JSON list of C-alpha atoms in Angstrom, two decimals:
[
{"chain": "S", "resi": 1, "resn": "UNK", "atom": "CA", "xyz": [-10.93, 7.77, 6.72]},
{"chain": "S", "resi": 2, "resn": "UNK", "atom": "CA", "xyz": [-12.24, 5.22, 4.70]},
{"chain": "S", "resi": 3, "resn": "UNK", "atom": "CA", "xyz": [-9.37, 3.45, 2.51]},
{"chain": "S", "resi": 4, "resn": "UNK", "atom": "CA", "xyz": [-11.31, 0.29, 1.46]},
{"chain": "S", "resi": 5, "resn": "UNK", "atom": "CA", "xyz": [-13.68, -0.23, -1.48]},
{"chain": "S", "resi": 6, "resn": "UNK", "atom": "CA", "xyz": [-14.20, -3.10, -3.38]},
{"chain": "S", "resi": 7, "resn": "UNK", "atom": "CA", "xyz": [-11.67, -3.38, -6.20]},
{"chain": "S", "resi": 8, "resn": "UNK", "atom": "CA", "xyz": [-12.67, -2.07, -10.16]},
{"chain": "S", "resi": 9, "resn": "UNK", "atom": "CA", "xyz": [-11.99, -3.07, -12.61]},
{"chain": "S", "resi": 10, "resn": "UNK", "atom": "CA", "xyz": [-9.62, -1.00, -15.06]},
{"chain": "S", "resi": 11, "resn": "UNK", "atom": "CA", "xyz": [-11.31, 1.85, -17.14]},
{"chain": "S", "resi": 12, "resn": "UNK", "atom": "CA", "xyz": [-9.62, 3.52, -20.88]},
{"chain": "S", "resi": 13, "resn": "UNK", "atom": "CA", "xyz": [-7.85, 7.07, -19.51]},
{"chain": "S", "resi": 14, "resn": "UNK", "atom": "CA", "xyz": [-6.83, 8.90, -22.13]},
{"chain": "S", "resi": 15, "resn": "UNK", "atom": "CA", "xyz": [-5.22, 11.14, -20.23]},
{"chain": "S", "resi": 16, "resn": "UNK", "atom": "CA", "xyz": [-3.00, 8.81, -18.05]},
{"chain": "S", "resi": 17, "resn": "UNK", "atom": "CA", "xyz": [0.24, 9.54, -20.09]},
{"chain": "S", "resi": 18, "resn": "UNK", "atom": "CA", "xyz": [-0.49, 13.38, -18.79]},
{"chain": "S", "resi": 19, "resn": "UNK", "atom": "CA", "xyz": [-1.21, 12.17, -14.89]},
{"chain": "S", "resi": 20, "resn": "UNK", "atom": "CA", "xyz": [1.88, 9.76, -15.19]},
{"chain": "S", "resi": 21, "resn": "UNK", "atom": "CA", "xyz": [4.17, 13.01, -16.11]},
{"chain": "S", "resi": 22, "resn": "UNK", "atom": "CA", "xyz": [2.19, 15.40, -13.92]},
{"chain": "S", "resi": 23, "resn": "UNK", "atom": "CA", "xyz": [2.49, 12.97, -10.35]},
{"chain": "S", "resi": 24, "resn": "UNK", "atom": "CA", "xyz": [6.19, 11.63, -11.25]},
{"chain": "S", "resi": 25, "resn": "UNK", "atom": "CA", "xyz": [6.85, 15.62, -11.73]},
{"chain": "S", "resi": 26, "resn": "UNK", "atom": "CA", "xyz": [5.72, 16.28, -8.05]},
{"chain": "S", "resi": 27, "resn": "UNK", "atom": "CA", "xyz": [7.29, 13.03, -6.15]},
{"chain": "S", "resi": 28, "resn": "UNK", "atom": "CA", "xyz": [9.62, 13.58, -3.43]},
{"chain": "S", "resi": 29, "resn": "UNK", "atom": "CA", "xyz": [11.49, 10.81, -2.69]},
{"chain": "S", "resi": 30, "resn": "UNK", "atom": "CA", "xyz": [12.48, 12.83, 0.86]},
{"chain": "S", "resi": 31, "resn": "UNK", "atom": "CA", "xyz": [8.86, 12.03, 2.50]},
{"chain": "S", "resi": 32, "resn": "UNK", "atom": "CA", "xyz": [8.85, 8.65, 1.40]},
{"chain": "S", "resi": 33, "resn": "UNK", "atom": "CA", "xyz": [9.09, 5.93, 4.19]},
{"chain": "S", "resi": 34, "resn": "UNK", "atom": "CA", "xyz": [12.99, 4.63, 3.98]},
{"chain": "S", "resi": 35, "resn": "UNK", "atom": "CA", "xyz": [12.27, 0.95, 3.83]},
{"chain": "S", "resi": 36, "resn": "UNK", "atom": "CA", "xyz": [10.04, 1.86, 0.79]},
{"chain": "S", "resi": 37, "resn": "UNK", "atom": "CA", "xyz": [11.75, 4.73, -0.96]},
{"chain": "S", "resi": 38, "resn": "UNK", "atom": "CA", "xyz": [13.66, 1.90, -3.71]},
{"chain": "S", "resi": 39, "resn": "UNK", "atom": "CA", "xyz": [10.40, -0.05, -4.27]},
{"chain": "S", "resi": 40, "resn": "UNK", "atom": "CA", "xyz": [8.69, 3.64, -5.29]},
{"chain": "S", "resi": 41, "resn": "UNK", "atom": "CA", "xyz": [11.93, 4.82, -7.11]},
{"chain": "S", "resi": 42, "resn": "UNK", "atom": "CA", "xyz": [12.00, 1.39, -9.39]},
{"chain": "S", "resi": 43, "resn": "UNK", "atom": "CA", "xyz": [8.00, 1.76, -9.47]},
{"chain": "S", "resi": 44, "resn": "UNK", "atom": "CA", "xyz": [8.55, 5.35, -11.34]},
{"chain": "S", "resi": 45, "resn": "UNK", "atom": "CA", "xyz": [10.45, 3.86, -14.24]},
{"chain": "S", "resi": 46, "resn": "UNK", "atom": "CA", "xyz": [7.62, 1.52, -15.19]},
{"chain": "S", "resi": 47, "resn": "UNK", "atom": "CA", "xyz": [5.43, 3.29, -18.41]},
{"chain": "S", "resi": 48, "resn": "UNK", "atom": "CA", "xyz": [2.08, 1.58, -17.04]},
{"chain": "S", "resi": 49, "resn": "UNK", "atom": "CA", "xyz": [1.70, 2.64, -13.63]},
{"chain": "S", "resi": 50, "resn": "UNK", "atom": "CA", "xyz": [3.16, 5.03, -11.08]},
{"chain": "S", "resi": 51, "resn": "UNK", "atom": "CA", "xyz": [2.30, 5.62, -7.17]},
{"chain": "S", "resi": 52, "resn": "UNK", "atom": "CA", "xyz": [-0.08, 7.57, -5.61]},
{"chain": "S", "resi": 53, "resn": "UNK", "atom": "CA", "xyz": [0.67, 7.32, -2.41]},
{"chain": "S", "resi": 54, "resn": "UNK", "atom": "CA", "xyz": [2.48, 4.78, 0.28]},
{"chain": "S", "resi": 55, "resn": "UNK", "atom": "CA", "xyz": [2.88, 3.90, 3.39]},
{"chain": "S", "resi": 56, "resn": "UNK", "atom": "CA", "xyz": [5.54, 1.17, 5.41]},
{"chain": "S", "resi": 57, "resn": "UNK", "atom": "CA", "xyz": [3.16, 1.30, 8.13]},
{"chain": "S", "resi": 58, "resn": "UNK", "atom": "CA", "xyz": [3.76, 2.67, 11.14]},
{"chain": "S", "resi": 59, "resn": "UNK", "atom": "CA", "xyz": [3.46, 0.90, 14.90]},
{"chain": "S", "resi": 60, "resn": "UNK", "atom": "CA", "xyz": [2.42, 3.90, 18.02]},
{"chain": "S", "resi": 61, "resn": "UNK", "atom": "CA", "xyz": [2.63, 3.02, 21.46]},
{"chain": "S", "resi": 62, "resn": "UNK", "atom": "CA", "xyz": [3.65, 4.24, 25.06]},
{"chain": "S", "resi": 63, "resn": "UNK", "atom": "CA", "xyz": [7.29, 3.24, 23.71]},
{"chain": "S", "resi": 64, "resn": "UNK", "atom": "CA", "xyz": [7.00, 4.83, 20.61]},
{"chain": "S", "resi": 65, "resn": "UNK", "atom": "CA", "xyz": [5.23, 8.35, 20.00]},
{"chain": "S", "resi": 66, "resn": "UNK", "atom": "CA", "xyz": [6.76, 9.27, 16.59]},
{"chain": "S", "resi": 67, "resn": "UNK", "atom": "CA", "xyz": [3.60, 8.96, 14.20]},
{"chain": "S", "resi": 68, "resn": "UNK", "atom": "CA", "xyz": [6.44, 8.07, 11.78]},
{"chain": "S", "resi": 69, "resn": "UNK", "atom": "CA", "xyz": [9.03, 6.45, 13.50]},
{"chain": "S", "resi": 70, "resn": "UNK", "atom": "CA", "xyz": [10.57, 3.17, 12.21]},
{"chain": "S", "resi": 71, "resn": "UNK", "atom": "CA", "xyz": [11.50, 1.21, 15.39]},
{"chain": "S", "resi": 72, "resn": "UNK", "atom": "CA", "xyz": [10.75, -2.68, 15.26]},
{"chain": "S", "resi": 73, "resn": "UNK", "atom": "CA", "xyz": [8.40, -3.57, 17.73]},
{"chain": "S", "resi": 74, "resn": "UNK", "atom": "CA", "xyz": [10.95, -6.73, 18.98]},
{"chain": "S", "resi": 75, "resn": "UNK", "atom": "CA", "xyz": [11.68, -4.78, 22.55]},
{"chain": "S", "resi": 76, "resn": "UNK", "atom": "CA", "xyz": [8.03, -3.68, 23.26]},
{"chain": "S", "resi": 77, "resn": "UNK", "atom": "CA", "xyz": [7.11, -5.74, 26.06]},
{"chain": "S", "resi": 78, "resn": "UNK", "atom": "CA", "xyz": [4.08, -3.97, 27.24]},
{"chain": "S", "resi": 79, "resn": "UNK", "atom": "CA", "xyz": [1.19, -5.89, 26.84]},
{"chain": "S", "resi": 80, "resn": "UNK", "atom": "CA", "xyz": [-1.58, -2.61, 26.11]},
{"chain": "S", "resi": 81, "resn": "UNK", "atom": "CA", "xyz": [-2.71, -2.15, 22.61]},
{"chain": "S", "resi": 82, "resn": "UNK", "atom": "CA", "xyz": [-0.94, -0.62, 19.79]},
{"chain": "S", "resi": 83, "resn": "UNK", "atom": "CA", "xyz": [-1.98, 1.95, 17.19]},
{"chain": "S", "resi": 84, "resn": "UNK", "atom": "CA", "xyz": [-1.16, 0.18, 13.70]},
{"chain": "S", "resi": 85, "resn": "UNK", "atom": "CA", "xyz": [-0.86, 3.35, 10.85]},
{"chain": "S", "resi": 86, "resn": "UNK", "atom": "CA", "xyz": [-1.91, 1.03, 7.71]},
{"chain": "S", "resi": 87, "resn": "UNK", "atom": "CA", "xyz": [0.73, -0.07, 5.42]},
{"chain": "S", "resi": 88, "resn": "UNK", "atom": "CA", "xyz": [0.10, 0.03, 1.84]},
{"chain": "S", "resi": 89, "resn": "UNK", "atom": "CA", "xyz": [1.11, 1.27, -1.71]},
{"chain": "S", "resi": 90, "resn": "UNK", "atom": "CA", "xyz": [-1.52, 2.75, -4.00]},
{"chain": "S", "resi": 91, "resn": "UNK", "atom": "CA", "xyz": [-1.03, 2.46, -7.51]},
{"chain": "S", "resi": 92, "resn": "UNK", "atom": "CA", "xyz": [-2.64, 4.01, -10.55]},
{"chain": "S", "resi": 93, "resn": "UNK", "atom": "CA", "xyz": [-2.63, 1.59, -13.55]},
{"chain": "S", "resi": 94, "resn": "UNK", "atom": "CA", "xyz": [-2.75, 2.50, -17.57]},
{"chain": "S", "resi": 95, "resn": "UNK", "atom": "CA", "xyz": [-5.51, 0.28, -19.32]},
{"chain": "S", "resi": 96, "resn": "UNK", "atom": "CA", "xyz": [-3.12, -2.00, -21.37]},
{"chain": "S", "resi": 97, "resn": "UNK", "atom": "CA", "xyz": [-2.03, -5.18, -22.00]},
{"chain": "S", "resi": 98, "resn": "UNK", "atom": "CA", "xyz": [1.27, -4.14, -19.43]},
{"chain": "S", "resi": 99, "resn": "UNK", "atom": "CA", "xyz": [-1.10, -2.72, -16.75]},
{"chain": "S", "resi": 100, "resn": "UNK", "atom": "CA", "xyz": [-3.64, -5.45, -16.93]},
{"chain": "S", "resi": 101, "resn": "UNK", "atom": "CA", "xyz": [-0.64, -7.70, -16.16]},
{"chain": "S", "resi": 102, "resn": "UNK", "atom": "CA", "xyz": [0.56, -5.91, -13.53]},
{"chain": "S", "resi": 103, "resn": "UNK", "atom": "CA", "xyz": [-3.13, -5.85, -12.05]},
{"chain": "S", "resi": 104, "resn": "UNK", "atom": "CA", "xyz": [-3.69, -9.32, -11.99]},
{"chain": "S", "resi": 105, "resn": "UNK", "atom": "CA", "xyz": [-0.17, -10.00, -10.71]},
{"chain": "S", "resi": 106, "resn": "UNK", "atom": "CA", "xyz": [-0.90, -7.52, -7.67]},
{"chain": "S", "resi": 107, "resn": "UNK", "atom": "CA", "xyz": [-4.25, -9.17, -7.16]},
{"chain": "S", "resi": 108, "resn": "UNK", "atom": "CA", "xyz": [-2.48, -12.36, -6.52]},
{"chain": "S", "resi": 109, "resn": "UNK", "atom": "CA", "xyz": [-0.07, -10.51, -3.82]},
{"chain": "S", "resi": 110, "resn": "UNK", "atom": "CA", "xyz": [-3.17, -11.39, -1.33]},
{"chain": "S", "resi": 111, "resn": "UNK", "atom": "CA", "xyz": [-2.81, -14.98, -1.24]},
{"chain": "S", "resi": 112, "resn": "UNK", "atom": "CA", "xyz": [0.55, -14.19, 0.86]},
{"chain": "S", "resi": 113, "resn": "UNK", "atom": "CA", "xyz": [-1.93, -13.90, 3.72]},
{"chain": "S", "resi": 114, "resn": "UNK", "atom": "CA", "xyz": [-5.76, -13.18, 2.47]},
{"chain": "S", "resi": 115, "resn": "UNK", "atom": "CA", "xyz": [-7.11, -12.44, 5.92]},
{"chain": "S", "resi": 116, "resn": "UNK", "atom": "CA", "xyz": [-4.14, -9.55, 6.70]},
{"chain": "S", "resi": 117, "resn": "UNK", "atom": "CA", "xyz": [-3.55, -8.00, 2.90]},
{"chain": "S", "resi": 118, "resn": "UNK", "atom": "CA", "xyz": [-5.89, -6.70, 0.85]},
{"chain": "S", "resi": 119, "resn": "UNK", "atom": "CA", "xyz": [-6.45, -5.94, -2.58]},
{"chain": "S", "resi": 120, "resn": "UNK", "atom": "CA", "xyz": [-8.90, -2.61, -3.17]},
{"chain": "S", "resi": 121, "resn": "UNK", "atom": "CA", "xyz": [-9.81, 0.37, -4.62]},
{"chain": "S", "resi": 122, "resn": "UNK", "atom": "CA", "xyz": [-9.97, 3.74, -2.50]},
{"chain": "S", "resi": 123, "resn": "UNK", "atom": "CA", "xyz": [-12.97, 5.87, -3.60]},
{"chain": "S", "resi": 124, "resn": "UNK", "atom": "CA", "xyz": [-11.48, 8.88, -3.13]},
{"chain": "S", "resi": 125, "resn": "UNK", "atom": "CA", "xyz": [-8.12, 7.87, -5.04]},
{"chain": "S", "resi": 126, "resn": "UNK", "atom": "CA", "xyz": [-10.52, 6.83, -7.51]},
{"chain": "S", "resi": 127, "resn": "UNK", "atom": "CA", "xyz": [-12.23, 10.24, -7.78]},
{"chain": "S", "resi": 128, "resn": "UNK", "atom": "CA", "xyz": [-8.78, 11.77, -8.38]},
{"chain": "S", "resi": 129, "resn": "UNK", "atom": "CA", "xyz": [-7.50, 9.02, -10.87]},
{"chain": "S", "resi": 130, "resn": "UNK", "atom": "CA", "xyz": [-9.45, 6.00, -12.55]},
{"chain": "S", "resi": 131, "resn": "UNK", "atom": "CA", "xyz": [-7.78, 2.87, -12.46]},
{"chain": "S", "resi": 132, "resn": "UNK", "atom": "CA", "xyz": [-6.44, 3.67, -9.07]},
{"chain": "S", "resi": 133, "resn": "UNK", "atom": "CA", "xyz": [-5.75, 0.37, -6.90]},
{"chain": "S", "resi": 134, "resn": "UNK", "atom": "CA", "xyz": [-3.98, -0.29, -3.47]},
{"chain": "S", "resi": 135, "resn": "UNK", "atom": "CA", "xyz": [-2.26, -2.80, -1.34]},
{"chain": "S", "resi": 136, "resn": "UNK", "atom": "CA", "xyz": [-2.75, -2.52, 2.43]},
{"chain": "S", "resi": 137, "resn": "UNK", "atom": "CA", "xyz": [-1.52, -4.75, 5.33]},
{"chain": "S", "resi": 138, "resn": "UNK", "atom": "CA", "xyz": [-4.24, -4.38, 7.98]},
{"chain": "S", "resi": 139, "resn": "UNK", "atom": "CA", "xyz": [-6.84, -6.82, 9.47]},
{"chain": "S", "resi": 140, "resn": "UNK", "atom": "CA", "xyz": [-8.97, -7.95, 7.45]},
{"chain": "S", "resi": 141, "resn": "UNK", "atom": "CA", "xyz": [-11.78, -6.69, 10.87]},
{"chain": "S", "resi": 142, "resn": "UNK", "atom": "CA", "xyz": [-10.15, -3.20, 10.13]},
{"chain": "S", "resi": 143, "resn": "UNK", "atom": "CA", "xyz": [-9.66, -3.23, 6.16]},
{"chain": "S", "resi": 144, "resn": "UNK", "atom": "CA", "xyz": [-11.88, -0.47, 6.00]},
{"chain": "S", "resi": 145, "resn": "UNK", "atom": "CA", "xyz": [-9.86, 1.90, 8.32]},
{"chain": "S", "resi": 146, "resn": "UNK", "atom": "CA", "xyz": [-6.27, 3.43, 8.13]},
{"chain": "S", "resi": 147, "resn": "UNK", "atom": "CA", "xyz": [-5.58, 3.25, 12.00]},
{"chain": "S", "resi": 148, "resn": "UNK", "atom": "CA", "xyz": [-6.44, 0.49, 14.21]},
{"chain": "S", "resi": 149, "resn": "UNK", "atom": "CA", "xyz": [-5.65, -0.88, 17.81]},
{"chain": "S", "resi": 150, "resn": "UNK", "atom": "CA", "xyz": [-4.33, -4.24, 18.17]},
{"chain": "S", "resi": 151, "resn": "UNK", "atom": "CA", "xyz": [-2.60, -6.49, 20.41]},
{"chain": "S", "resi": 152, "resn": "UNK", "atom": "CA", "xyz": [0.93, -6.72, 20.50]},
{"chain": "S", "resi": 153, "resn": "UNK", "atom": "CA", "xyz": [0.93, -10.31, 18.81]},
{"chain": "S", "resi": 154, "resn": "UNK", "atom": "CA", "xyz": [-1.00, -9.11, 16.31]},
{"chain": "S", "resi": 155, "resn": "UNK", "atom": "CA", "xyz": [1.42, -6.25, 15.78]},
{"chain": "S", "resi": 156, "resn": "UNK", "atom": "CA", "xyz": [4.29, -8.33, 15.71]},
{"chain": "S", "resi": 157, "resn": "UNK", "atom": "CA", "xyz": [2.61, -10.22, 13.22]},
{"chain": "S", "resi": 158, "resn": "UNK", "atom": "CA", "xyz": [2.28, -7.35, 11.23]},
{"chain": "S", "resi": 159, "resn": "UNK", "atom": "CA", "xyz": [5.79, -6.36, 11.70]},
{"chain": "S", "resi": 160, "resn": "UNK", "atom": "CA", "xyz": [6.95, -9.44, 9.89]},
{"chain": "S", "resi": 161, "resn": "UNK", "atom": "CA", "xyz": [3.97, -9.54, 7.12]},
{"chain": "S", "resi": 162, "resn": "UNK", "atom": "CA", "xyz": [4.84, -5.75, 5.80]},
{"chain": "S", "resi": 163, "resn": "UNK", "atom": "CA", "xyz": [8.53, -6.58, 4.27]},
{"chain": "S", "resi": 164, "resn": "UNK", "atom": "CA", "xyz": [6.88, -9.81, 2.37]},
{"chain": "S", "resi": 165, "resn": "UNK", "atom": "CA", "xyz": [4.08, -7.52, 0.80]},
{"chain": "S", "resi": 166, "resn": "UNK", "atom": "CA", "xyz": [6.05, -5.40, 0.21]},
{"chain": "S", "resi": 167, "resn": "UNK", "atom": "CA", "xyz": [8.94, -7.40, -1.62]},
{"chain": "S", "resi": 168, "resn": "UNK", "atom": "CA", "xyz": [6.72, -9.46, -3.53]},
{"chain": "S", "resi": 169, "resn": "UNK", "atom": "CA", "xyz": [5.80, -5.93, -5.15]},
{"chain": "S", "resi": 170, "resn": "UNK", "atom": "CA", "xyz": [9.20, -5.40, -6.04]},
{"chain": "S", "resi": 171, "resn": "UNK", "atom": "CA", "xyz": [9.62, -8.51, -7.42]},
{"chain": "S", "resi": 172, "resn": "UNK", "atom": "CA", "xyz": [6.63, -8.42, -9.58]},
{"chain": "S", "resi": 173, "resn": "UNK", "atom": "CA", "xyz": [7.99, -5.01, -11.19]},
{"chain": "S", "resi": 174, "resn": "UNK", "atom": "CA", "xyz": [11.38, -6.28, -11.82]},
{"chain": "S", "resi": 175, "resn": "UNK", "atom": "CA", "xyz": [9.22, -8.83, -14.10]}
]
């Protein structure tokens, strides 16, 4: 699937207020990633955005066959390729001065590590919202893709990069 697009810019929705209420109305905290779950919680309070959909990120490997699982990678000593599941949080964003704040502070959440976190728009969140954006930890070689193979390195890499993405989120919200 293709999660990457070049980022737009943000569009008048008239109907956000009614999307806000409708996907807040159908979030289940229960399938959200436990290292996230607070982040998307403290996310839902804010009037100018909510969540789409999210992600911690996930590591698969001979080691570690739970799609989902949340092991840290800092026993795997095999030295084959892991399966990285993308991490990211996608956001949809109301067209006001609050929003356009909270867009350019997210834009800036790339300089943490511009060749491993990207800032984008997902066509096909955009065909179900406007003014949809995302955050993803992935390669900048793979930005385009929700799964890819890497090295174990490069995994443990990753491993350490996901928490800092995803608490400078947090602390731009809590702005």
């Amino acid at each position: 699937m293709e999660t990457y697009a070049e980022v737009k810019p943000l569009i008048d929705d008239p109907q956000f207020i009614h999307k806000r209420d409708e996907a807040l109305s159908k979030l289940d905290q229960a399938v959200i990633d436990a290292p996230i779950a607070g982040l998307i919680k403290e996310i839902a309070d804010l009037p100018h955005c909510f969540t789409l959909q999210s992600c911690w990120g996930h590591f698969v490997h001979a080691g570690q066959k739970d799609i989902n699982g949340l092991e840290p990678l800092a026993d795997y000593k095999n030295s084959q390729e892991i399966e990285y599941r993308i991490a990211y949080i996608a956001f949809c964003i109301q067209n006001s001065q609050n929003g356009l704040k909270l867009y350019d502070d997210l834009r800036k959440v790339t300089e943490i590590d511009p060749d491993n976190i990207q800032f984008c728009s997902a066509n096909w969140f955009w065909q179900q919202r406007v003014n949809t954006v995302a955050l993803q930890v992935e390669p900048d070689r793979f930005k385009d893709q929700d799964t890819a193979m890497i090295g174990v390195e490069e995994a443990l890499y990753l491993e350490k990069l996901k928490p800092k993405m995803f608490g400078e989120v947090e602390r731009i919200i809590k702005i």
